[in-house]
mmCIF file of C-alpha atoms in Angstrom:
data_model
loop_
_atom_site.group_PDB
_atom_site.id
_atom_site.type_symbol
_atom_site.label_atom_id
_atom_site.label_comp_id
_atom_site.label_asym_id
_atom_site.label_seq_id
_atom_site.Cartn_x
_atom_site.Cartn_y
_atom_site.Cartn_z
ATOM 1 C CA UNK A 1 -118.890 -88.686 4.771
ATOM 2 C CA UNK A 2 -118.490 -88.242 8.672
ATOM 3 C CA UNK A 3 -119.813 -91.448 10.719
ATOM 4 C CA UNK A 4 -121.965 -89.747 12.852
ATOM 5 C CA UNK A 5 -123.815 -86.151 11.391
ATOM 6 C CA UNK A 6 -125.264 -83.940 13.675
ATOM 7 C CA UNK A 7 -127.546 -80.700 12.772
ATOM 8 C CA UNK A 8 -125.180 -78.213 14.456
ATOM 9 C CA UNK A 9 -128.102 -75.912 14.746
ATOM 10 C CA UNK A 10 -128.150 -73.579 16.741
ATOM 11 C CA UNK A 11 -131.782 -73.915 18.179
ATOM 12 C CA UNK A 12 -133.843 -71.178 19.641
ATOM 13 C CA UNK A 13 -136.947 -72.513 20.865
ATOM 14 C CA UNK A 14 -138.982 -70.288 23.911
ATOM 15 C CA UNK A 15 -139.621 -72.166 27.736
ATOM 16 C CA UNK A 16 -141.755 -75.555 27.937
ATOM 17 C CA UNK A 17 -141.492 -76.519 24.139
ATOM 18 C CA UNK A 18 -140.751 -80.166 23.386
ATOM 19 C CA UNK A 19 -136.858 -79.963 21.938
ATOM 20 C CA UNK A 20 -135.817 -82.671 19.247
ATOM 21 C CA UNK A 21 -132.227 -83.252 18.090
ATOM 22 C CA UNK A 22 -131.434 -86.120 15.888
ATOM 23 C CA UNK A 23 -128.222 -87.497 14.462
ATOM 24 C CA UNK A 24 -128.181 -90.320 11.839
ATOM 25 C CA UNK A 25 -124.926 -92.087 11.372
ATOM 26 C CA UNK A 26 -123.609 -94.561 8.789
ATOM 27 C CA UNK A 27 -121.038 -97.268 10.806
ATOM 28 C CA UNK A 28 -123.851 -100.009 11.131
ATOM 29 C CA UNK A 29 -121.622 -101.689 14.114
ATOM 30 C CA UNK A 30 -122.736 -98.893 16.376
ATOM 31 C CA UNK A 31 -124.399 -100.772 19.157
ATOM 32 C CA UNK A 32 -124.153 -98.290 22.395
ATOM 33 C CA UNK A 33 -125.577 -94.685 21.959
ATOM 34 C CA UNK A 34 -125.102 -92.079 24.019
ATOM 35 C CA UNK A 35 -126.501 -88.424 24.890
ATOM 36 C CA UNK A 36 -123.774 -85.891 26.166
ATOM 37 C CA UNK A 37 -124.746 -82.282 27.256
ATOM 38 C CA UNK A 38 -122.116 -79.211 27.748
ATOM 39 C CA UNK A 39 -122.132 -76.088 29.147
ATOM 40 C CA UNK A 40 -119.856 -73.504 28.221
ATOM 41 C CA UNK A 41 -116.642 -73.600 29.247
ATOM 42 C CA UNK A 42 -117.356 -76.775 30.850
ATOM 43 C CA UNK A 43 -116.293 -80.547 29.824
ATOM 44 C CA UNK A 44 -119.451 -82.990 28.475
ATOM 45 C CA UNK A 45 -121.689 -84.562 30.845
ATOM 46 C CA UNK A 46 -123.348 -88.001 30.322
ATOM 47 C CA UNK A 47 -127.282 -87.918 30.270
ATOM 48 C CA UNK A 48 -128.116 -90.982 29.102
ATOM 49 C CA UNK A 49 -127.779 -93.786 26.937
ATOM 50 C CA UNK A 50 -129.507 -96.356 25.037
ATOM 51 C CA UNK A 51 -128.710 -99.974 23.644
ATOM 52 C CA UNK A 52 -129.659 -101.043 20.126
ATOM 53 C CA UNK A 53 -132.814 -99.669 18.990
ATOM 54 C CA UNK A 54 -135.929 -98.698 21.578
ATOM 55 C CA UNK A 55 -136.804 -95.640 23.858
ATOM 56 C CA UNK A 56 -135.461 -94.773 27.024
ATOM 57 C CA UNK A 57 -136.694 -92.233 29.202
ATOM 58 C CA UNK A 58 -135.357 -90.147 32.344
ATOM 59 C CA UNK A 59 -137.374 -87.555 33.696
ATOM 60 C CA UNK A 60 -137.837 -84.782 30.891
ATOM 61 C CA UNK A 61 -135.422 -86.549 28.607
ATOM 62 C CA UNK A 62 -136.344 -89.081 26.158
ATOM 63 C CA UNK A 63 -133.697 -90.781 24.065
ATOM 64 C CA UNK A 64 -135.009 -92.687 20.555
ATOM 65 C CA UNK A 65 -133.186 -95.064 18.730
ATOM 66 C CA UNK A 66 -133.743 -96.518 14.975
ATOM 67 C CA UNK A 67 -130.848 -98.655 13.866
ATOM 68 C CA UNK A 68 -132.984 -99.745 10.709
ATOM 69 C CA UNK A 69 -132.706 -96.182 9.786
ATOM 70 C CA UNK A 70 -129.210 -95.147 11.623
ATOM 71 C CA UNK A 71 -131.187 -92.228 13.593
ATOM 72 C CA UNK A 72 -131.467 -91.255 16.975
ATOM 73 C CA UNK A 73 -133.065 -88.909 18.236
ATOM 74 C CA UNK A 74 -133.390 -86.955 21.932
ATOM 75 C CA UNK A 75 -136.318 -85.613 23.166
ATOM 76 C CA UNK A 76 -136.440 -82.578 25.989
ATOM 77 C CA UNK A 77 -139.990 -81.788 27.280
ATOM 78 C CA UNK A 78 -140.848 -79.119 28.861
ATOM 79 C CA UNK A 79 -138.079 -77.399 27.993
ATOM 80 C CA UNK A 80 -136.067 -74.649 30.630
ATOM 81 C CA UNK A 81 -133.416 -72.043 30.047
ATOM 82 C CA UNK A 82 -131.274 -74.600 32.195
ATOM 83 C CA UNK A 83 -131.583 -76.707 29.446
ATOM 84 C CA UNK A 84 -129.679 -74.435 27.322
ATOM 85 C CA UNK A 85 -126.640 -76.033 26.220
ATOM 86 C CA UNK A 86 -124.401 -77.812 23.572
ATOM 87 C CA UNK A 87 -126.086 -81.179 23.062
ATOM 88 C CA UNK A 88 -123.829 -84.208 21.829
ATOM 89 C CA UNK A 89 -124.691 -87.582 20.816
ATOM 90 C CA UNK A 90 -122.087 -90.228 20.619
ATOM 91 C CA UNK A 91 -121.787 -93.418 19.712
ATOM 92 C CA UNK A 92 -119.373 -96.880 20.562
ATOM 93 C CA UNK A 93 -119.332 -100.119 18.981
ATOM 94 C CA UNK A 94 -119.067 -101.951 21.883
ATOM 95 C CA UNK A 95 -115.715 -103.368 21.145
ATOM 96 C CA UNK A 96 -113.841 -100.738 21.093
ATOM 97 C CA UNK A 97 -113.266 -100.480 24.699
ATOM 98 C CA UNK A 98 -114.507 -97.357 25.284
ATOM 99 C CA UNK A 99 -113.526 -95.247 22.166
ATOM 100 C CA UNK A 100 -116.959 -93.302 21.545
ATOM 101 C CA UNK A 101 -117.394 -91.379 18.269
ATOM 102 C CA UNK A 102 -119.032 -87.740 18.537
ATOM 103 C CA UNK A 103 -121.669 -85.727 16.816
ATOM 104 C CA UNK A 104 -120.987 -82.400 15.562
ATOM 105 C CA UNK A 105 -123.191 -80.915 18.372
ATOM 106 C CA UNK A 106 -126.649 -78.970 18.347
ATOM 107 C CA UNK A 107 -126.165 -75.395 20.102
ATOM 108 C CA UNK A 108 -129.672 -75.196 21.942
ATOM 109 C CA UNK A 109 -131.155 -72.270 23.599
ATOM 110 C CA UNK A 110 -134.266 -72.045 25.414
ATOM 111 C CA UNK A 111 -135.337 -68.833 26.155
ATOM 112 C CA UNK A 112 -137.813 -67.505 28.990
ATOM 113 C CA UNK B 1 -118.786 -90.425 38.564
ATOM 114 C CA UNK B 2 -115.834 -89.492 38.760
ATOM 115 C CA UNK B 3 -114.351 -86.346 39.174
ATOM 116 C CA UNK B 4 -111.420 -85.508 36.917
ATOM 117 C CA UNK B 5 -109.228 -82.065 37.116
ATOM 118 C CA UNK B 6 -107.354 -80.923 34.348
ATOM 119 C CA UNK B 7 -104.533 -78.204 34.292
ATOM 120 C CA UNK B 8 -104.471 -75.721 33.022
ATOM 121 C CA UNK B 9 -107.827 -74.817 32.745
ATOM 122 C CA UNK B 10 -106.646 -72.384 29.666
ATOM 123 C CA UNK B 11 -103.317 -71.294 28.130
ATOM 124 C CA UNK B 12 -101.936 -68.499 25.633
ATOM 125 C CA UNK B 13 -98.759 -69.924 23.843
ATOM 126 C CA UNK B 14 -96.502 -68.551 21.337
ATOM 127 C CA UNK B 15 -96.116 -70.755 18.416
ATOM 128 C CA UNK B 16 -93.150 -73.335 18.296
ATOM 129 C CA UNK B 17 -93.636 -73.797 22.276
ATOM 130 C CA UNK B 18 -94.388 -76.919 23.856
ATOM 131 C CA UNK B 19 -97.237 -76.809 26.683
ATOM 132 C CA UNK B 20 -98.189 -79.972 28.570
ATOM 133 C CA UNK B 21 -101.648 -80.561 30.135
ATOM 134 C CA UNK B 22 -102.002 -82.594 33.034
ATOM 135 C CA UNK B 23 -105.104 -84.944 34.037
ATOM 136 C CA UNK B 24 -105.911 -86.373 37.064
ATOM 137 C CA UNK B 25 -109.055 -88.225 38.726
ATOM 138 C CA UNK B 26 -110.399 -88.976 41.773
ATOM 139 C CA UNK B 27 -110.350 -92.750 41.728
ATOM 140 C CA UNK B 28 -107.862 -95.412 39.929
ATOM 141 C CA UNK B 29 -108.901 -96.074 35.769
ATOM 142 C CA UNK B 30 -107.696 -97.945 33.655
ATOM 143 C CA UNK B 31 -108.823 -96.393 30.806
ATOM 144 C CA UNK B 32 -107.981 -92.591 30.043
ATOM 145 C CA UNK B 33 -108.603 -91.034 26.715
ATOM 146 C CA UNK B 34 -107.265 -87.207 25.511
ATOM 147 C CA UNK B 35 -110.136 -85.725 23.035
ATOM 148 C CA UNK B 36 -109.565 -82.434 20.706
ATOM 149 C CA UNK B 37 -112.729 -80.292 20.236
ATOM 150 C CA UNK B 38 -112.079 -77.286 17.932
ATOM 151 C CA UNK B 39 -114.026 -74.470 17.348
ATOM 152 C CA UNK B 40 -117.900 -75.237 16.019
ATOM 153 C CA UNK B 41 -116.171 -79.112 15.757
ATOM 154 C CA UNK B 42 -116.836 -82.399 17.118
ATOM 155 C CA UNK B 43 -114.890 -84.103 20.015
ATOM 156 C CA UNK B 44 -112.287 -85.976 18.161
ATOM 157 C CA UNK B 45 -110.402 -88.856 20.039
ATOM 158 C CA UNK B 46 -106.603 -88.236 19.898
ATOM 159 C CA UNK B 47 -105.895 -91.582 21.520
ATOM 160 C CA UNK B 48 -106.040 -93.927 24.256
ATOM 161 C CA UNK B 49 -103.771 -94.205 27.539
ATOM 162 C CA UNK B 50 -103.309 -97.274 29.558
ATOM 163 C CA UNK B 51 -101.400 -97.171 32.413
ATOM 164 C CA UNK B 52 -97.729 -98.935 32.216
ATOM 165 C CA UNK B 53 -98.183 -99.014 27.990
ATOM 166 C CA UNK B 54 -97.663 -96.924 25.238
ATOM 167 C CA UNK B 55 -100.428 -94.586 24.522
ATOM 168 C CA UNK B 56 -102.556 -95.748 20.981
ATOM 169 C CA UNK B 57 -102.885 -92.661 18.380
ATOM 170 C CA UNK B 58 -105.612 -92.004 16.078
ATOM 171 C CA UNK B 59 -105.353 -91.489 12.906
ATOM 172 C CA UNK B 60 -104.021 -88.716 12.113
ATOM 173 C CA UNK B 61 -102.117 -87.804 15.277
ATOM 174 C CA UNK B 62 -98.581 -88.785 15.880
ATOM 175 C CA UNK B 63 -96.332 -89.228 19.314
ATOM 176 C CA UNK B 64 -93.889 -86.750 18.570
ATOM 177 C CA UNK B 65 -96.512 -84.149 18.321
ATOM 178 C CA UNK B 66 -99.048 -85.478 21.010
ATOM 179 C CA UNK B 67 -96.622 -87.313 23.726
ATOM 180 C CA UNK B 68 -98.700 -88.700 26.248
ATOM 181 C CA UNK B 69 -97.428 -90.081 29.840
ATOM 182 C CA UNK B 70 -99.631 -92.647 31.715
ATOM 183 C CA UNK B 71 -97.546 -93.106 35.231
ATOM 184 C CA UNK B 72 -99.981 -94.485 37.479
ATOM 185 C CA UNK B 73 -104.431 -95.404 37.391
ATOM 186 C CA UNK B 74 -105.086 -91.902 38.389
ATOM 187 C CA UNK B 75 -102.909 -89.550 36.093
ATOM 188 C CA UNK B 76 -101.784 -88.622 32.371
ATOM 189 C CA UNK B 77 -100.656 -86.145 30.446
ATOM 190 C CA UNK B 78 -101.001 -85.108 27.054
ATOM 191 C CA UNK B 79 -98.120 -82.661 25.700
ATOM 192 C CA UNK B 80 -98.583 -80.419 22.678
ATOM 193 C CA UNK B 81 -95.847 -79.993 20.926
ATOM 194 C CA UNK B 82 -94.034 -77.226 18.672
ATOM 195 C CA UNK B 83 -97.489 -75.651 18.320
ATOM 196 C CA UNK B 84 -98.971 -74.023 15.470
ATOM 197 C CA UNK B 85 -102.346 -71.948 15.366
ATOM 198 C CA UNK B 86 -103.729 -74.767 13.916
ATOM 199 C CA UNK B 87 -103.150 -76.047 17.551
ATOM 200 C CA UNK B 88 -105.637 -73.645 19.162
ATOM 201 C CA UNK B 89 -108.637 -75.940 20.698
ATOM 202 C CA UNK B 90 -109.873 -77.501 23.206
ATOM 203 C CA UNK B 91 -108.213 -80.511 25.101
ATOM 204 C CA UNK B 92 -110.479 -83.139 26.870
ATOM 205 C CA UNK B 93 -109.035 -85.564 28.978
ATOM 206 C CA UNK B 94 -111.923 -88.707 29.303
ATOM 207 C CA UNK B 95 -111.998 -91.342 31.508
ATOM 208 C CA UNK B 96 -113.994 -94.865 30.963
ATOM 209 C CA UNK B 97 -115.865 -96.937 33.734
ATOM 210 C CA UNK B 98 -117.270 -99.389 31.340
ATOM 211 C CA UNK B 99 -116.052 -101.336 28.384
ATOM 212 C CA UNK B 100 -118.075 -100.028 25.632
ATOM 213 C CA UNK B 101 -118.571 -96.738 26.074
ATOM 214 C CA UNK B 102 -121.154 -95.775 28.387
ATOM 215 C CA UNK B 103 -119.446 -94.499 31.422
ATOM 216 C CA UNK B 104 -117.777 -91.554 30.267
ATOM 217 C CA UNK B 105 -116.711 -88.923 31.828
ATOM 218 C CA UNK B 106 -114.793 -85.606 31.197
ATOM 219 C CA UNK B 107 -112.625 -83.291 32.546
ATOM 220 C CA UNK B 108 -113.721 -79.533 31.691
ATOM 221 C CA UNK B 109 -110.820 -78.770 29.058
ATOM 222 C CA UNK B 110 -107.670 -77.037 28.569
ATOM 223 C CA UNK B 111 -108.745 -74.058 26.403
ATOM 224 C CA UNK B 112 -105.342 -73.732 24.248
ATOM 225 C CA UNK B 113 -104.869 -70.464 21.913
ATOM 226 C CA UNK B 114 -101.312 -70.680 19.791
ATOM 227 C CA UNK B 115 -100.371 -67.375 18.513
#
């Protein structure tokens, strides 16, 4: 069983829907999680993160975390074809200096 | 941020070759980190580069396949060597602003095909 198991997707859903991509994960020392998004051909980029479980929201983007249940989810309202993109969650155990452990990745287009 | 350049941005290689990938960033680090992403695959941490020590390998990766250099806070390399097709991915070169993981930031890959 991979630590961290993403729906790979991909995800067509049409301009201004409300996007949801989850990952649950099993490695219960997972303390930092993180929300990475990549365009092709180009290296991940950071959108957010969250600490333990709660909500954290940044503009359109809504990050959910469950540790009871080993889920988190993001949330992308109003969706745009900007948005479409590789989506990656990762998560770190916080004593691991840095080392983050990756998500398959959800494949999400949004079309006009 | 910070902004991190990798070369080369993409490579064709003939198997049994040896191509080295080169990372460098716009501000000193101390931690740098080389990722693997293969097709339809997760990011997969080969290992972890501090500057002025030997690099630590995942499991599953070895030094003699993956040598990595670590000269100064701003540069590394990551060398694949005697490459296979199995070799074909993409290489990530990471750096880390925080201690647990929440300041990460990429470089935009070394697109690698072994043939």
């Amino acid at each position: 069983q991979k630590e961290v198991e993403q729906d790979p997707g991909p995800l067509s859903v049409p301009e201004g829907a409300i996007v949801s991509l989850n990952c649950t994960y099993s490695n219960s020392a997972f303390q930092y999680f993180m929300w990475y998004r990549q365009y092709s051909r180009k290296g991940p980029e950071l959108l957010m993160y969250t600490y333990s479980s709660g909500n954290k929201e940044d503009g359109r983007f809504t990050a959910q975390v469950d540790k009871s249940s080993k889920y988190i989810s993001l949330f992308i309202r109003d969706s745009q074809p900007s948005d479409s993109a590789t989506y990656l969650c990762a998560m770190s155990g916080g004593t691991s200096y840095g080392k983050l452990t990756f998500g398959q990745g959800t494949i999400l287009t949004v079309h006009p | 941020s910070a902004v991190i350049s990798q070369k080369p941005s993409r490579d064709i290689c003939q198997r049994g070759t040896s191509l080295t990938i080169q990372c460098q960033v716009d501000s000193q680090v101390t931690m740098m980190f080389w990722y693997r992403q293969q097709p339809g695959q997760s990011l997969t941490l080969i290992a972890t580069a501090n500057q002025g020590s030997e690099a630590t390998y995942e499991s599953g990766f070895v030094i003699d396949k993956f040598p990595i250099s670590r000269p100064n806070l701003t540069f590394s390399t990551l060398t694949v060597s005697n490459m296979s097709p199995e070799d074909s991915s993409i290489y990530l070169c990471s750096v880390e602003r925080s201690t647990v993981g929440t300041e990460a930031f990429f470089g935009q890959g070394t697109r690698l095909t072994v043939v």
